């Protein structure tokens, strides 16, 4: 199974992001083998599903990246933006 979708990095202000928010339908078929591809990274990042909400189509992934990831800030992000 291959799920494809978008998402965004989240974390505490000033710290590297450790989580990604995406849609549950992207990971629901195989939540044990998830990778994240980030624009500007030259490799995929292994991720672990830590929360799934089927009713709201929401999933939270925990990532361990070699490079520092930065969160999307509300003032910089816009709906439909490629992340």
PDB file of N, CA, C and O in Angstrom:
ATOM      1  N   UNK A   1       0.844  -1.188   0.000  1.00  0.00           N
ATOM      2  CA  UNK A   1       0.000   0.000   0.000  1.00  0.00           C
ATOM      3  C   UNK A   1       0.876   1.233   0.000  1.00  0.00           C
ATOM      4  O   UNK A   1       1.865   1.316   0.714  1.00  0.00           O
ATOM      5  N   UNK A   2       0.475   2.231  -0.765  1.00  0.00           N
ATOM      6  CA  UNK A   2       1.204   3.489  -0.844  1.00  0.00           C
ATOM      7  C   UNK A   2       0.211   4.625  -0.673  1.00  0.00           C
ATOM      8  O   UNK A   2      -0.666   4.836  -1.512  1.00  0.00           O
ATOM      9  N   UNK A   3       0.303   5.344   0.444  1.00  0.00           N
ATOM     10  CA  UNK A   3      -0.555   6.495   0.691  1.00  0.00           C
ATOM     11  C   UNK A   3       0.212   7.764   0.390  1.00  0.00           C
ATOM     12  O   UNK A   3       1.414   7.844   0.627  1.00  0.00           O
ATOM     13  N   UNK A   4      -0.469   8.729  -0.154  1.00  0.00           N
ATOM     14  CA  UNK A   4       0.172   9.983  -0.520  1.00  0.00           C
ATOM     15  C   UNK A   4      -0.704  11.123  -0.049  1.00  0.00           C
ATOM     16  O   UNK A   4      -1.922  11.101  -0.243  1.00  0.00           O
ATOM     17  N   UNK A   5      -0.095  12.109   0.584  1.00  0.00           N
ATOM     18  CA  UNK A   5      -0.860  13.249   1.064  1.00  0.00           C
ATOM     19  C   UNK A   5       0.068  14.379   1.462  1.00  0.00           C
ATOM     20  O   UNK A   5       1.272  14.309   1.262  1.00  0.00           O
ATOM     21  N   UNK A   6      -0.508  15.410   2.008  1.00  0.00           N
ATOM     22  CA  UNK A   6       0.257  16.556   2.475  1.00  0.00           C
ATOM     23  C   UNK A   6       0.179  16.616   3.991  1.00  0.00           C
ATOM     24  O   UNK A   6      -0.610  15.923   4.618  1.00  0.00           O
ATOM     25  N   UNK A   7       0.988  17.470   4.566  1.00  0.00           N
ATOM     26  CA  UNK A   7       0.981  17.646   6.001  1.00  0.00           C
ATOM     27  C   UNK A   7       1.845  18.828   6.364  1.00  0.00           C
ATOM     28  O   UNK A   7       2.370  19.517   5.487  1.00  0.00           O
ATOM     29  N   UNK A   8       2.001  19.054   7.641  1.00  0.00           N
ATOM     30  CA  UNK A   8       2.851  20.149   8.088  1.00  0.00           C
ATOM     31  C   UNK A   8       3.514  19.795   9.406  1.00  0.00           C
ATOM     32  O   UNK A   8       2.989  19.003  10.187  1.00  0.00           O
ATOM     33  N   UNK A   9       4.692  20.366   9.607  1.00  0.00           N
ATOM     34  CA  UNK A   9       5.472  20.126  10.818  1.00  0.00           C
ATOM     35  C   UNK A   9       4.973  21.031  11.937  1.00  0.00           C
ATOM     36  O   UNK A   9       4.624  22.190  11.695  1.00  0.00           O
ATOM     37  N   UNK A  10       4.943  20.498  13.147  1.00  0.00           N
ATOM     38  CA  UNK A  10       4.573  21.292  14.318  1.00  0.00           C
ATOM     39  C   UNK A  10       5.555  21.006  15.442  1.00  0.00           C
ATOM     40  O   UNK A  10       6.126  19.927  15.539  1.00  0.00           O
ATOM     41  N   UNK A  11       5.752  21.998  16.279  1.00  0.00           N
ATOM     42  CA  UNK A  11       6.646  21.861  17.422  1.00  0.00           C
ATOM     43  C   UNK A  11       6.555  23.095  18.292  1.00  0.00           C
ATOM     44  O   UNK A  11       5.863  24.055  17.961  1.00  0.00           O
ATOM     45  N   UNK A  12       7.261  23.077  19.369  1.00  0.00           N
ATOM     46  CA  UNK A  12       7.287  24.220  20.276  1.00  0.00           C
ATOM     47  C   UNK A  12       8.075  25.367  19.654  1.00  0.00           C
ATOM     48  O   UNK A  12       9.042  25.141  18.929  1.00  0.00           O
ATOM     49  N   UNK A  13       7.681  26.560  19.985  1.00  0.00           N
ATOM     50  CA  UNK A  13       8.338  27.748  19.456  1.00  0.00           C
ATOM     51  C   UNK A  13       9.828  27.734  19.781  1.00  0.00           C
ATOM     52  O   UNK A  13      10.220  27.509  20.917  1.00  0.00           O
ATOM     53  N   UNK A  14      10.659  27.910  18.763  1.00  0.00           N
ATOM     54  CA  UNK A  14      12.105  27.956  18.951  1.00  0.00           C
ATOM     55  C   UNK A  14      12.788  26.609  18.949  1.00  0.00           C
ATOM     56  O   UNK A  14      14.000  26.526  18.996  1.00  0.00           O
ATOM     57  N   UNK A  15      12.026  25.528  18.920  1.00  0.00           N
ATOM     58  CA  UNK A  15      12.598  24.181  18.916  1.00  0.00           C
ATOM     59  C   UNK A  15      12.357  23.516  17.570  1.00  0.00           C
ATOM     60  O   UNK A  15      11.461  23.896  16.829  1.00  0.00           O
ATOM     61  N   UNK A  16      13.146  22.513  17.285  1.00  0.00           N
ATOM     62  CA  UNK A  16      12.945  21.743  16.062  1.00  0.00           C
ATOM     63  C   UNK A  16      11.613  21.000  16.145  1.00  0.00           C
ATOM     64  O   UNK A  16      11.230  20.516  17.201  1.00  0.00           O
ATOM     65  N   UNK A  17      10.928  20.932  15.022  1.00  0.00           N
ATOM     66  CA  UNK A  17       9.647  20.221  14.974  1.00  0.00           C
ATOM     67  C   UNK A  17       9.881  18.722  15.109  1.00  0.00           C
ATOM     68  O   UNK A  17      10.828  18.185  14.539  1.00  0.00           O
ATOM     69  N   UNK A  18       9.039  18.070  15.852  1.00  0.00           N
ATOM     70  CA  UNK A  18       9.143  16.626  16.048  1.00  0.00           C
ATOM     71  C   UNK A  18       7.893  15.896  15.580  1.00  0.00           C
ATOM     72  O   UNK A  18       7.843  14.678  15.600  1.00  0.00           O
ATOM     73  N   UNK A  19       6.886  16.639  15.178  1.00  0.00           N
ATOM     74  CA  UNK A  19       5.621  16.034  14.779  1.00  0.00           C
ATOM     75  C   UNK A  19       5.161  16.571  13.429  1.00  0.00           C
ATOM     76  O   UNK A  19       5.463  17.696  13.064  1.00  0.00           O
ATOM     77  N   UNK A  20       4.413  15.734  12.723  1.00  0.00           N
ATOM     78  CA  UNK A  20       3.747  16.141  11.493  1.00  0.00           C
ATOM     79  C   UNK A  20       2.266  15.859  11.658  1.00  0.00           C
ATOM     80  O   UNK A  20       1.883  14.835  12.223  1.00  0.00           O
ATOM     81  N   UNK A  21       1.458  16.754  11.162  1.00  0.00           N
ATOM     82  CA  UNK A  21       0.012  16.567  11.126  1.00  0.00           C
ATOM     83  C   UNK A  21      -0.343  16.247   9.678  1.00  0.00           C
ATOM     84  O   UNK A  21       0.095  16.934   8.754  1.00  0.00           O
ATOM     85  N   UNK A  22      -1.130  15.215   9.476  1.00  0.00           N
ATOM     86  CA  UNK A  22      -1.578  14.828   8.144  1.00  0.00           C
ATOM     87  C   UNK A  22      -2.976  14.237   8.270  1.00  0.00           C
ATOM     88  O   UNK A  22      -3.571  14.237   9.344  1.00  0.00           O
ATOM     89  N   UNK A  23      -3.499  13.735   7.172  1.00  0.00           N
ATOM     90  CA  UNK A  23      -4.809  13.099   7.180  1.00  0.00           C
ATOM     91  C   UNK A  23      -4.679  11.621   7.526  1.00  0.00           C
ATOM     92  O   UNK A  23      -3.738  10.953   7.094  1.00  0.00           O
ATOM     93  N   UNK A  24      -5.636  11.110   8.274  1.00  0.00           N
ATOM     94  CA  UNK A  24      -5.629   9.705   8.657  1.00  0.00           C
ATOM     95  C   UNK A  24      -5.713   8.780   7.444  1.00  0.00           C
ATOM     96  O   UNK A  24      -5.080   7.732   7.422  1.00  0.00           O
ATOM     97  N   UNK A  25      -6.463   9.176   6.423  1.00  0.00           N
ATOM     98  CA  UNK A  25      -6.605   8.284   5.270  1.00  0.00           C
ATOM     99  C   UNK A  25      -5.275   8.044   4.556  1.00  0.00           C
ATOM    100  O   UNK A  25      -5.123   7.067   3.844  1.00  0.00           O
ATOM    101  N   UNK A  26      -4.288   8.897   4.786  1.00  0.00           N
ATOM    102  CA  UNK A  26      -2.965   8.723   4.188  1.00  0.00           C
ATOM    103  C   UNK A  26      -2.216   7.559   4.837  1.00  0.00           C
ATOM    104  O   UNK A  26      -1.483   6.839   4.173  1.00  0.00           O
ATOM    105  N   UNK A  27      -2.415   7.353   6.134  1.00  0.00           N
ATOM    106  CA  UNK A  27      -1.646   6.345   6.871  1.00  0.00           C
ATOM    107  C   UNK A  27      -2.468   5.156   7.366  1.00  0.00           C
ATOM    108  O   UNK A  27      -1.899   4.190   7.862  1.00  0.00           O
ATOM    109  N   UNK A  28      -3.782   5.192   7.227  1.00  0.00           N
ATOM    110  CA  UNK A  28      -4.623   4.185   7.878  1.00  0.00           C
ATOM    111  C   UNK A  28      -4.413   2.760   7.370  1.00  0.00           C
ATOM    112  O   UNK A  28      -4.564   1.813   8.135  1.00  0.00           O
ATOM    113  N   UNK A  29      -4.043   2.574   6.123  1.00  0.00           N
ATOM    114  CA  UNK A  29      -3.864   1.224   5.593  1.00  0.00           C
ATOM    115  C   UNK A  29      -2.597   0.545   6.103  1.00  0.00           C
ATOM    116  O   UNK A  29      -2.528  -0.670   6.181  1.00  0.00           O
ATOM    117  N   UNK A  30      -1.572   1.330   6.419  1.00  0.00           N
ATOM    118  CA  UNK A  30      -0.313   0.765   6.903  1.00  0.00           C
ATOM    119  C   UNK A  30       0.367   1.744   7.869  1.00  0.00           C
ATOM    120  O   UNK A  30       1.377   2.358   7.532  1.00  0.00           O
ATOM    121  N   UNK A  31      -0.159   1.893   9.086  1.00  0.00           N
ATOM    122  CA  UNK A  31       0.398   2.866  10.026  1.00  0.00           C
ATOM    123  C   UNK A  31       1.751   2.465  10.619  1.00  0.00           C
ATOM    124  O   UNK A  31       2.352   3.227  11.360  1.00  0.00           O
ATOM    125  N   UNK A  32       2.254   1.275  10.267  1.00  0.00           N
ATOM    126  CA  UNK A  32       3.514   0.799  10.839  1.00  0.00           C
ATOM    127  C   UNK A  32       4.710   1.033   9.928  1.00  0.00           C
ATOM    128  O   UNK A  32       5.839   0.763  10.319  1.00  0.00           O
ATOM    129  N   UNK A  33       4.483   1.513   8.731  1.00  0.00           N
ATOM    130  CA  UNK A  33       5.578   1.750   7.780  1.00  0.00           C
ATOM    131  C   UNK A  33       5.347   3.091   7.104  1.00  0.00           C
ATOM    132  O   UNK A  33       4.935   3.170   5.956  1.00  0.00           O
ATOM    133  N   UNK A  34       5.601   4.174   7.846  1.00  0.00           N
ATOM    134  CA  UNK A  34       5.336   5.516   7.347  1.00  0.00           C
ATOM    135  C   UNK A  34       6.646   6.266   7.172  1.00  0.00           C
ATOM    136  O   UNK A  34       7.516   6.223   8.044  1.00  0.00           O
ATOM    137  N   UNK A  35       6.777   6.936   6.042  1.00  0.00           N
ATOM    138  CA  UNK A  35       7.911   7.838   5.823  1.00  0.00           C
ATOM    139  C   UNK A  35       7.376   9.187   5.382  1.00  0.00           C
ATOM    140  O   UNK A  35       6.296   9.283   4.799  1.00  0.00           O
ATOM    141  N   UNK A  36       8.139  10.216   5.680  1.00  0.00           N
ATOM    142  CA  UNK A  36       7.774  11.582   5.330  1.00  0.00           C
ATOM    143  C   UNK A  36       8.839  12.121   4.385  1.00  0.00           C
ATOM    144  O   UNK A  36      10.030  11.953   4.632  1.00  0.00           O
ATOM    145  N   UNK A  37       8.399  12.747   3.318  1.00  0.00           N
ATOM    146  CA  UNK A  37       9.311  13.405   2.392  1.00  0.00           C
ATOM    147  C   UNK A  37       9.106  14.906   2.540  1.00  0.00           C
ATOM    148  O   UNK A  37       7.985  15.391   2.431  1.00  0.00           O
ATOM    149  N   UNK A  38      10.168  15.628   2.801  1.00  0.00           N
ATOM    150  CA  UNK A  38      10.091  17.062   3.019  1.00  0.00           C
ATOM    151  C   UNK A  38      10.820  17.777   1.887  1.00  0.00           C
ATOM    152  O   UNK A  38      11.946  17.406   1.551  1.00  0.00           O
ATOM    153  N   UNK A  39      10.165  18.785   1.319  1.00  0.00           N
ATOM    154  CA  UNK A  39      10.829  19.604   0.325  1.00  0.00           C
ATOM    155  C   UNK A  39      12.095  20.169   0.971  1.00  0.00           C
ATOM    156  O   UNK A  39      12.097  20.502   2.123  1.00  0.00           O
ATOM    157  N   UNK A  40      13.175  20.260   0.274  1.00  0.00           N
ATOM    158  CA  UNK A  40      14.474  20.747   0.773  1.00  0.00           C
ATOM    159  C   UNK A  40      15.286  19.677   1.496  1.00  0.00           C
ATOM    160  O   UNK A  40      16.388  19.953   1.933  1.00  0.00           O
ATOM    161  N   UNK A  41      14.749  18.476   1.702  1.00  0.00           N
ATOM    162  CA  UNK A  41      15.524  17.384   2.293  1.00  0.00           C
ATOM    163  C   UNK A  41      15.918  16.441   1.175  1.00  0.00           C
ATOM    164  O   UNK A  41      15.180  16.249   0.227  1.00  0.00           O
ATOM    165  N   UNK A  42      17.056  15.820   1.315  1.00  0.00           N
ATOM    166  CA  UNK A  42      17.525  14.906   0.285  1.00  0.00           C
ATOM    167  C   UNK A  42      17.215  13.443   0.619  1.00  0.00           C
ATOM    168  O   UNK A  42      17.706  12.540  -0.039  1.00  0.00           O
ATOM    169  N   UNK A  43      16.410  13.208   1.632  1.00  0.00           N
ATOM    170  CA  UNK A  43      16.070  11.843   2.026  1.00  0.00           C
ATOM    171  C   UNK A  43      14.689  11.808   2.667  1.00  0.00           C
ATOM    172  O   UNK A  43      14.145  12.841   3.047  1.00  0.00           O
ATOM    173  N   UNK A  44      14.142  10.615   2.783  1.00  0.00           N
ATOM    174  CA  UNK A  44      12.876  10.445   3.485  1.00  0.00           C
ATOM    175  C   UNK A  44      13.142  10.303   4.972  1.00  0.00           C
ATOM    176  O   UNK A  44      14.220   9.858   5.381  1.00  0.00           O
ATOM    177  N   UNK A  45      12.157  10.658   5.771  1.00  0.00           N
ATOM    178  CA  UNK A  45      12.275  10.605   7.222  1.00  0.00           C
ATOM    179  C   UNK A  45      11.331   9.529   7.742  1.00  0.00           C
ATOM    180  O   UNK A  45      10.142   9.528   7.418  1.00  0.00           O
ATOM    181  N   UNK A  46      11.862   8.608   8.538  1.00  0.00           N
ATOM    182  CA  UNK A  46      11.007   7.595   9.156  1.00  0.00           C
ATOM    183  C   UNK A  46      10.083   8.271  10.163  1.00  0.00           C
ATOM    184  O   UNK A  46      10.495   9.187  10.878  1.00  0.00           O
ATOM    185  N   UNK A  47       8.838   7.832  10.191  1.00  0.00           N
ATOM    186  CA  UNK A  47       7.861   8.411  11.104  1.00  0.00           C
ATOM    187  C   UNK A  47       7.072   7.303  11.785  1.00  0.00           C
ATOM    188  O   UNK A  47       6.932   6.212  11.251  1.00  0.00           O
ATOM    189  N   UNK A  48       6.574   7.632  12.963  1.00  0.00           N
ATOM    190  CA  UNK A  48       5.746   6.695  13.723  1.00  0.00           C
ATOM    191  C   UNK A  48       4.406   7.369  13.982  1.00  0.00           C
ATOM    192  O   UNK A  48       4.343   8.527  14.410  1.00  0.00           O
ATOM    193  N   UNK A  49       3.327   6.677  13.693  1.00  0.00           N
ATOM    194  CA  UNK A  49       1.989   7.219  13.950  1.00  0.00           C
ATOM    195  C   UNK A  49       1.752   7.175  15.455  1.00  0.00           C
ATOM    196  O   UNK A  49       1.829   6.118  16.069  1.00  0.00           O
ATOM    197  N   UNK A  50       1.488   8.338  16.055  1.00  0.00           N
ATOM    198  CA  UNK A  50       1.257   8.396  17.497  1.00  0.00           C
ATOM    199  C   UNK A  50      -0.197   8.702  17.841  1.00  0.00           C
ATOM    200  O   UNK A  50      -0.604   8.568  18.988  1.00  0.00           O
ATOM    201  N   UNK A  51      -0.972   9.129  16.838  1.00  0.00           N
ATOM    202  CA  UNK A  51      -2.385   9.424  17.082  1.00  0.00           C
ATOM    203  C   UNK A  51      -3.148   9.326  15.765  1.00  0.00           C
ATOM    204  O   UNK A  51      -2.669   9.799  14.740  1.00  0.00           O
ATOM    205  N   UNK A  52      -4.308   8.698  15.816  1.00  0.00           N
ATOM    206  CA  UNK A  52      -5.188   8.621  14.663  1.00  0.00           C
ATOM    207  C   UNK A  52      -6.614   8.910  15.105  1.00  0.00           C
ATOM    208  O   UNK A  52      -7.053   8.406  16.137  1.00  0.00           O
ATOM    209  N   UNK A  53      -7.315   9.722  14.334  1.00  0.00           N
ATOM    210  CA  UNK A  53      -8.712  10.032  14.593  1.00  0.00           C
ATOM    211  C   UNK A  53      -9.462   9.846  13.282  1.00  0.00           C
ATOM    212  O   UNK A  53      -9.445  10.721  12.414  1.00  0.00           O
ATOM    213  N   UNK A  54     -10.063   8.697  13.125  1.00  0.00           N
ATOM    214  CA  UNK A  54     -10.755   8.361  11.884  1.00  0.00           C
ATOM    215  C   UNK A  54     -11.932   9.299  11.629  1.00  0.00           C
ATOM    216  O   UNK A  54     -12.168   9.713  10.500  1.00  0.00           O
ATOM    217  N   UNK A  55     -12.664   9.649  12.677  1.00  0.00           N
ATOM    218  CA  UNK A  55     -13.851  10.500  12.525  1.00  0.00           C
ATOM    219  C   UNK A  55     -13.512  11.880  11.965  1.00  0.00           C
ATOM    220  O   UNK A  55     -14.296  12.465  11.224  1.00  0.00           O
ATOM    221  N   UNK A  56     -12.343  12.406  12.322  1.00  0.00           N
ATOM    222  CA  UNK A  56     -11.929  13.734  11.850  1.00  0.00           C
ATOM    223  C   UNK A  56     -10.847  13.661  10.769  1.00  0.00           C
ATOM    224  O   UNK A  56     -10.307  14.699  10.374  1.00  0.00           O
ATOM    225  N   UNK A  57     -10.507  12.437  10.330  1.00  0.00           N
ATOM    226  CA  UNK A  57      -9.493  12.212   9.299  1.00  0.00           C
ATOM    227  C   UNK A  57      -8.176  12.913   9.659  1.00  0.00           C
ATOM    228  O   UNK A  57      -7.602  13.653   8.871  1.00  0.00           O
ATOM    229  N   UNK A  58      -7.707  12.651  10.871  1.00  0.00           N
ATOM    230  CA  UNK A  58      -6.511  13.308  11.396  1.00  0.00           C
ATOM    231  C   UNK A  58      -5.509  12.268  11.877  1.00  0.00           C
ATOM    232  O   UNK A  58      -5.885  11.276  12.493  1.00  0.00           O
ATOM    233  N   UNK A  59      -4.233  12.504  11.591  1.00  0.00           N
ATOM    234  CA  UNK A  59      -3.161  11.644  12.108  1.00  0.00           C
ATOM    235  C   UNK A  59      -1.994  12.521  12.535  1.00  0.00           C
ATOM    236  O   UNK A  59      -1.695  13.539  11.902  1.00  0.00           O
ATOM    237  N   UNK A  60      -1.349  12.117  13.617  1.00  0.00           N
ATOM    238  CA  UNK A  60      -0.152  12.801  14.108  1.00  0.00           C
ATOM    239  C   UNK A  60       1.005  11.819  14.009  1.00  0.00           C
ATOM    240  O   UNK A  60       0.915  10.682  14.489  1.00  0.00           O
ATOM    241  N   UNK A  61       2.087  12.258  13.383  1.00  0.00           N
ATOM    242  CA  UNK A  61       3.280  11.434  13.195  1.00  0.00           C
ATOM    243  C   UNK A  61       4.430  12.021  13.992  1.00  0.00           C
ATOM    244  O   UNK A  61       4.610  13.231  14.035  1.00  0.00           O
ATOM    245  N   UNK A  62       5.233  11.173  14.616  1.00  0.00           N
ATOM    246  CA  UNK A  62       6.460  11.613  15.295  1.00  0.00           C
ATOM    247  C   UNK A  62       7.618  11.251  14.382  1.00  0.00           C
ATOM    248  O   UNK A  62       7.711  10.141  13.886  1.00  0.00           O
ATOM    249  N   UNK A  63       8.510  12.229  14.179  1.00  0.00           N
ATOM    250  CA  UNK A  63       9.642  12.025  13.279  1.00  0.00           C
ATOM    251  C   UNK A  63      10.958  12.222  14.020  1.00  0.00           C
ATOM    252  O   UNK A  63      11.021  12.915  15.021  1.00  0.00           O
ATOM    253  N   UNK A  64      11.990  11.596  13.504  1.00  0.00           N
ATOM    254  CA  UNK A  64      13.358  11.780  13.997  1.00  0.00           C
ATOM    255  C   UNK A  64      14.206  12.149  12.792  1.00  0.00           C
ATOM    256  O   UNK A  64      14.651  11.271  12.054  1.00  0.00           O
ATOM    257  N   UNK A  65      14.401  13.421  12.591  1.00  0.00           N
ATOM    258  CA  UNK A  65      15.130  13.896  11.414  1.00  0.00           C
ATOM    259  C   UNK A  65      16.585  14.173  11.759  1.00  0.00           C
ATOM    260  O   UNK A  65      16.913  14.579  12.869  1.00  0.00           O
ATOM    261  N   UNK A  66      17.461  13.965  10.778  1.00  0.00           N
ATOM    262  CA  UNK A  66      18.880  14.287  10.953  1.00  0.00           C
ATOM    263  C   UNK A  66      19.119  15.788  10.851  1.00  0.00           C
ATOM    264  O   UNK A  66      20.026  16.315  11.452  1.00  0.00           O
ATOM    265  N   UNK A  67      18.303  16.446  10.036  1.00  0.00           N
ATOM    266  CA  UNK A  67      18.384  17.901   9.900  1.00  0.00           C
ATOM    267  C   UNK A  67      17.255  18.524  10.708  1.00  0.00           C
ATOM    268  O   UNK A  67      16.243  17.898  10.955  1.00  0.00           O
ATOM    269  N   UNK A  68      17.455  19.760  11.117  1.00  0.00           N
ATOM    270  CA  UNK A  68      16.447  20.447  11.910  1.00  0.00           C
ATOM    271  C   UNK A  68      15.235  20.807  11.046  1.00  0.00           C
ATOM    272  O   UNK A  68      15.378  21.381   9.980  1.00  0.00           O
ATOM    273  N   UNK A  69      14.060  20.439  11.517  1.00  0.00           N
ATOM    274  CA  UNK A  69      12.808  20.786  10.857  1.00  0.00           C
ATOM    275  C   UNK A  69      12.206  21.986  11.570  1.00  0.00           C
ATOM    276  O   UNK A  69      12.299  22.095  12.791  1.00  0.00           O
ATOM    277  N   UNK A  70      11.573  22.833  10.831  1.00  0.00           N
ATOM    278  CA  UNK A  70      10.933  24.001  11.433  1.00  0.00           C
ATOM    279  C   UNK A  70       9.429  23.926  11.247  1.00  0.00           C
ATOM    280  O   UNK A  70       8.942  23.472  10.216  1.00  0.00           O
ATOM    281  N   UNK A  71       8.713  24.378  12.245  1.00  0.00           N
ATOM    282  CA  UNK A  71       7.255  24.343  12.231  1.00  0.00           C
ATOM    283  C   UNK A  71       6.693  25.409  11.315  1.00  0.00           C
ATOM    284  O   UNK A  71       7.311  26.444  11.092  1.00  0.00           O
ATOM    285  N   UNK A  72       5.500  25.144  10.837  1.00  0.00           N
ATOM    286  CA  UNK A  72       4.744  26.151  10.106  1.00  0.00           C
ATOM    287  C   UNK A  72       4.138  27.069  11.154  1.00  0.00           C
ATOM    288  O   UNK A  72       3.536  26.619  12.119  1.00  0.00           O
ATOM    289  N   UNK A  73       4.323  28.362  10.984  1.00  0.00           N
ATOM    290  CA  UNK A  73       3.727  29.339  11.893  1.00  0.00           C
ATOM    291  C   UNK A  73       2.440  29.845  11.273  1.00  0.00           C
ATOM    292  O   UNK A  73       2.360  30.054  10.066  1.00  0.00           O
ATOM    293  N   UNK A  74       1.438  30.059  12.086  1.00  0.00           N
ATOM    294  CA  UNK A  74       0.146  30.491  11.597  1.00  0.00           C
ATOM    295  C   UNK A  74       0.264  31.722  10.713  1.00  0.00           C
ATOM    296  O   UNK A  74      -0.372  31.815   9.685  1.00  0.00           O
ATOM    297  N   UNK A  75       1.098  32.660  11.073  1.00  0.00           N
ATOM    298  CA  UNK A  75       1.201  33.889  10.287  1.00  0.00           C
ATOM    299  C   UNK A  75       1.882  33.644   8.938  1.00  0.00           C
ATOM    300  O   UNK A  75       1.711  34.419   8.019  1.00  0.00           O
ATOM    301  N   UNK A  76       2.653  32.565   8.800  1.00  0.00           N
ATOM    302  CA  UNK A  76       3.350  32.281   7.548  1.00  0.00           C
ATOM    303  C   UNK A  76       2.632  31.271   6.669  1.00  0.00           C
ATOM    304  O   UNK A  76       2.896  31.191   5.489  1.00  0.00           O
ATOM    305  N   UNK A  77       1.763  30.458   7.247  1.00  0.00           N
ATOM    306  CA  UNK A  77       1.077  29.422   6.489  1.00  0.00           C
ATOM    307  C   UNK A  77      -0.247  29.918   5.958  1.00  0.00           C
ATOM    308  O   UNK A  77      -0.849  30.844   6.468  1.00  0.00           O
ATOM    309  N   UNK A  78      -0.688  29.312   4.859  1.00  0.00           N
ATOM    310  CA  UNK A  78      -1.998  29.618   4.334  1.00  0.00           C
ATOM    311  C   UNK A  78      -2.640  28.335   3.836  1.00  0.00           C
ATOM    312  O   UNK A  78      -1.952  27.380   3.489  1.00  0.00           O
ATOM    313  N   UNK A  79      -3.951  28.305   3.838  1.00  0.00           N
ATOM    314  CA  UNK A  79      -4.674  27.112   3.410  1.00  0.00           C
ATOM    315  C   UNK A  79      -4.315  26.755   1.978  1.00  0.00           C
ATOM    316  O   UNK A  79      -4.235  27.619   1.104  1.00  0.00           O
ATOM    317  N   UNK A  80      -4.054  25.469   1.758  1.00  0.00           N
ATOM    318  CA  UNK A  80      -3.716  24.990   0.420  1.00  0.00           C
ATOM    319  C   UNK A  80      -2.255  25.144   0.040  1.00  0.00           C
ATOM    320  O   UNK A  80      -1.841  24.735  -1.034  1.00  0.00           O
ATOM    321  N   UNK A  81      -1.442  25.708   0.924  1.00  0.00           N
ATOM    322  CA  UNK A  81      -0.006  25.915   0.632  1.00  0.00           C
ATOM    323  C   UNK A  81       0.705  24.588   0.621  1.00  0.00           C
ATOM    324  O   UNK A  81       0.472  23.722   1.439  1.00  0.00           O
ATOM    325  N   UNK A  82       1.587  24.390  -0.368  1.00  0.00           N
ATOM    326  CA  UNK A  82       2.413  23.199  -0.414  1.00  0.00           C
ATOM    327  C   UNK A  82       3.418  23.262   0.714  1.00  0.00           C
ATOM    328  O   UNK A  82       4.116  24.260   0.864  1.00  0.00           O
ATOM    329  N   UNK A  83       3.465  22.198   1.513  1.00  0.00           N
ATOM    330  CA  UNK A  83       4.417  22.160   2.636  1.00  0.00           C
ATOM    331  C   UNK A  83       5.245  20.909   2.569  1.00  0.00           C
ATOM    332  O   UNK A  83       4.886  19.956   1.927  1.00  0.00           O
TER     333      UNK A  83
END
